[in-house]
Coordinates of C-alpha atoms in Angstrom, one line a residue:
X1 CA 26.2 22.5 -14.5
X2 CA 26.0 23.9 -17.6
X3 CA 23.0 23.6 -20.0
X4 CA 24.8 20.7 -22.3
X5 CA 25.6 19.0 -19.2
X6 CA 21.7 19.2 -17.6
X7 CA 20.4 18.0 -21.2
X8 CA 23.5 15.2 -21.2
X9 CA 22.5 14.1 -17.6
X10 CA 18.5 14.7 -18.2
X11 CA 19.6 11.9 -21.6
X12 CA 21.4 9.2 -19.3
X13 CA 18.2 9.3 -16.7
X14 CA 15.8 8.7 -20.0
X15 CA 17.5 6.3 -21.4
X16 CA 18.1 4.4 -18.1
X17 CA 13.7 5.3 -17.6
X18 CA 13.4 3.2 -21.0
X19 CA 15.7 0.2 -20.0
X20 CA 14.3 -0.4 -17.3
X21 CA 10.6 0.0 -18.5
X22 CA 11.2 -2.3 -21.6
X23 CA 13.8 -4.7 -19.7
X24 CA 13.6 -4.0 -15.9
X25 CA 16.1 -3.1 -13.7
X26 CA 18.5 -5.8 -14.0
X27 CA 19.1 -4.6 -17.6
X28 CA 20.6 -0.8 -16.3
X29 CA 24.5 -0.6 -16.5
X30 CA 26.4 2.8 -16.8
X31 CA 28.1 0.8 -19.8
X32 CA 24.3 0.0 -21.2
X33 CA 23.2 3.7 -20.7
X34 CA 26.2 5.2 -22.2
X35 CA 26.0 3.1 -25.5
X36 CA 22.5 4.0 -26.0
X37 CA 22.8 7.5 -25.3
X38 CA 25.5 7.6 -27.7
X39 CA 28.1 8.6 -25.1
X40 CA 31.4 7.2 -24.0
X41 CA 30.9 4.7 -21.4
X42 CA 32.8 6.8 -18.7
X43 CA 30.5 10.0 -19.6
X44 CA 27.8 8.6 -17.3
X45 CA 30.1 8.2 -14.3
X46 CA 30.5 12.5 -14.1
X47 CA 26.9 12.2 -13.4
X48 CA 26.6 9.2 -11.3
X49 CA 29.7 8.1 -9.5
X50 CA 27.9 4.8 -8.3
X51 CA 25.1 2.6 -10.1
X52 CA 23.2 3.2 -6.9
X53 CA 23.2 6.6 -7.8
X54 CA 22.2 6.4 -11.0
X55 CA 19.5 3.5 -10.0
X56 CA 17.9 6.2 -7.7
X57 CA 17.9 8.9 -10.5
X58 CA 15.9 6.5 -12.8
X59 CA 13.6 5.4 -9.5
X60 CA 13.0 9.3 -8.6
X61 CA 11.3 9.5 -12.3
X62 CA 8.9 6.4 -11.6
X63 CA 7.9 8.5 -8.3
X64 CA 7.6 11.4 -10.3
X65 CA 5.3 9.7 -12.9
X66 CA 3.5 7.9 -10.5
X67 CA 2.6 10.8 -8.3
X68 CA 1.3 12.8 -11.8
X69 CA -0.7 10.0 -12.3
X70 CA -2.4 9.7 -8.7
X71 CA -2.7 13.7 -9.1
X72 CA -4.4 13.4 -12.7
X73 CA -6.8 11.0 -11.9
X74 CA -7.6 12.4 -8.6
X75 CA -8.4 15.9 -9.8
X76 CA -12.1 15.6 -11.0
X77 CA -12.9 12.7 -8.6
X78 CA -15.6 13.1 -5.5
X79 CA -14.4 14.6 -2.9
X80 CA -15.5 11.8 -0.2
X81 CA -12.0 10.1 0.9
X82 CA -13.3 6.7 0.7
X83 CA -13.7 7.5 -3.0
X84 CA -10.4 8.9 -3.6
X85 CA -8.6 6.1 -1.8
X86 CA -10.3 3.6 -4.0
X87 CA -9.0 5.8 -7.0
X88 CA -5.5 6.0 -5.4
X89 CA -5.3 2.5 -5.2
X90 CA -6.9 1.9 -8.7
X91 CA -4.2 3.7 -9.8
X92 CA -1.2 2.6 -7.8
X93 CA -2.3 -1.5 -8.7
X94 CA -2.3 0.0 -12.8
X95 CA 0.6 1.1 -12.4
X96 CA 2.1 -1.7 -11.1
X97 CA 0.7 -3.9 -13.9
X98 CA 2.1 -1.6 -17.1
X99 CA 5.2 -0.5 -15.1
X100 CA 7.0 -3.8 -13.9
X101 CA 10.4 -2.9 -13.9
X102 CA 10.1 0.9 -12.8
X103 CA 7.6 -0.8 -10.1
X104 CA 10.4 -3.3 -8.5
X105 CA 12.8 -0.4 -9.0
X106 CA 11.5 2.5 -7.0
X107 CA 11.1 0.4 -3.7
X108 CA 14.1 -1.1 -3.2
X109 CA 15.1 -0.3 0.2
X110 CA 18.9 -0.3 -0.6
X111 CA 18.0 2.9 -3.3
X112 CA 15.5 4.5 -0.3
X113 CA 17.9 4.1 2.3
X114 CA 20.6 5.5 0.6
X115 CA 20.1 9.0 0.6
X116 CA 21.0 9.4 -2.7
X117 CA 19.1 12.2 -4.7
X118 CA 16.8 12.5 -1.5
X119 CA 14.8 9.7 -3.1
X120 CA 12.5 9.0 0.3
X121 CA 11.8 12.5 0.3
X122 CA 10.4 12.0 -3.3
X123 CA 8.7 9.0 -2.2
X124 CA 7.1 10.3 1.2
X125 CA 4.1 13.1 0.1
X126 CA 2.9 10.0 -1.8
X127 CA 2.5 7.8 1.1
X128 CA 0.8 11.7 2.8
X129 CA -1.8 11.4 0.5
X130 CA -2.9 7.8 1.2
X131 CA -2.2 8.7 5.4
X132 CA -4.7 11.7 5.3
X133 CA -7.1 9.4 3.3
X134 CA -6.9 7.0 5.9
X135 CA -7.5 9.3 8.2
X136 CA -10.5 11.0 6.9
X137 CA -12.0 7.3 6.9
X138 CA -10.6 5.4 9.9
X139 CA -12.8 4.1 12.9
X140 CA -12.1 5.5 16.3
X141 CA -10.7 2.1 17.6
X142 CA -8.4 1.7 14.3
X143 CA -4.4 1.9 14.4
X144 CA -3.0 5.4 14.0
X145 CA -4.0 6.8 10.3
X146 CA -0.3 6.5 9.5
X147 CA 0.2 2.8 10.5
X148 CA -3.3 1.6 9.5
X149 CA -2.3 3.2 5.6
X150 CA 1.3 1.5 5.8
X151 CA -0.9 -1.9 6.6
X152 CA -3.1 -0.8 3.5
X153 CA -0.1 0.2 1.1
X154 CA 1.3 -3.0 2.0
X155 CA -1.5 -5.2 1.2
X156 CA -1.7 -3.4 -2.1
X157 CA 1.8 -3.7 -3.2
X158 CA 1.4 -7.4 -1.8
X159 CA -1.4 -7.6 -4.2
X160 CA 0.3 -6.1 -7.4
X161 CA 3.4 -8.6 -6.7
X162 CA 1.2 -11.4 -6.5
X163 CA -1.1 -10.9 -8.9
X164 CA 2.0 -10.4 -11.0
X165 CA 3.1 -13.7 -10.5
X166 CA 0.0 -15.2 -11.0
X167 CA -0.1 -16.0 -7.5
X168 CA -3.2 -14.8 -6.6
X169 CA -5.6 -15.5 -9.6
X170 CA -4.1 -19.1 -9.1
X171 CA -4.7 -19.2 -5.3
X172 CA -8.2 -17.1 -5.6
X173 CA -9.6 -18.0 -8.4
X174 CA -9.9 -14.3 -9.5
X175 CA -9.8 -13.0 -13.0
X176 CA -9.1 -9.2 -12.1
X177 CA -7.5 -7.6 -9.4
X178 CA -11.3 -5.2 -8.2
X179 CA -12.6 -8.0 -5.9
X180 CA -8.9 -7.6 -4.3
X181 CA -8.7 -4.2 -4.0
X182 CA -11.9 -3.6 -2.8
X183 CA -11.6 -6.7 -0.2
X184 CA -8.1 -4.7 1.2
X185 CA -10.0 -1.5 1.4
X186 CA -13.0 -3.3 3.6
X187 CA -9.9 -5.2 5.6
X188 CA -8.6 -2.4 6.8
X189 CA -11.0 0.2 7.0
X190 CA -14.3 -1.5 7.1
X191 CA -17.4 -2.3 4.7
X192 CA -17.8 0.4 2.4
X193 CA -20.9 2.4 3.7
X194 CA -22.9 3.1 0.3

């Protein structure tokens, strides 16, 4: 692939980034993407021959921002794991809340299970980083780091659905999303020490 073509390709996935962001996945078409990159709406189809592929091109940036995110505001944090998971978390439940769309996009299990782009590969050192937390953290007579943090990751994306919704304030009463996150951390890996 030639340089025009990389920068053509590289324009498709941005576009398709700011669809979804501003309208959410529903709103991504080859057809949309090629009219507002300027592009024949067949150009987009020597790219991505499917939408799935091209779904999973746009999802593999949301991984990619979230994981510079995670990395940025983990770099001058403590170094004590329970401190880091809370920031993890923090961040993974903010960006939920300011990235709807991409959110809902990136863990579609149709897009993972694919195989397209290697997209649970990009997903995967993610998930690492919240495992070795775990780990650092867990009681002896927990589940296995990895299966306790899946129980954790999924009681946080449960959270930033349903707080989403406006399920949960409804249902608890809460005005922000802290009490939550900081109940799922004690839930799953006991009372915070200090």
């Amino acid at each position: 692939m030639d340089g025009d073509e990389k920068g053509l390709r590289a324009r498709l996935v941005s576009v398709g980034v700011d669809l979804v962001l501003s309208e959410g996945q529903s709103a991504v078409s080859l057809r949309e993407i090629a009219r507002r990159a300027g592009v024949s709406h067949g150009a987009p189809r020597r790219y991505f021959p499917t939408h799935v592929d091209l779904l999973s091109a746009i999802a593999r940036e949301g991984f990619a921002d979230l994981t510079a995110r995670v990395e940025e505001t983990m770099r001058d944090v403590d170094p004590d794991p329970r401190t880091r998971l809370t920031v993890l978390a923090r961040t993974y439940l903010d960006f939920a809340a300011a990235h709807r769309g991409m959110f809902e996009l990136m863990f579609r299990h149709d897009l993972l299970d694919s195989g397209r782009l290697r997209l649970r590969e990009t997903s995967l050192p993610l998930f690492d980083v919240l495992a070795d937390l775990v780990a650092q953290v867990r009681r002896p007579t927990d589940a296995p780091a990895p299966v306790l943090a899946g129980a954790l990751w999924a009681n946080l994306h449960g959270i930033a659905q349903l707080w989403a919704w406006g399920s949960l304030p409804l249902a608890t009463g809460a005005t922000e999303d802290d009490t939550l996150l900081r109940a799922a951390l004690d839930a799953h890996l006991g009372p915070n020490p200090t």
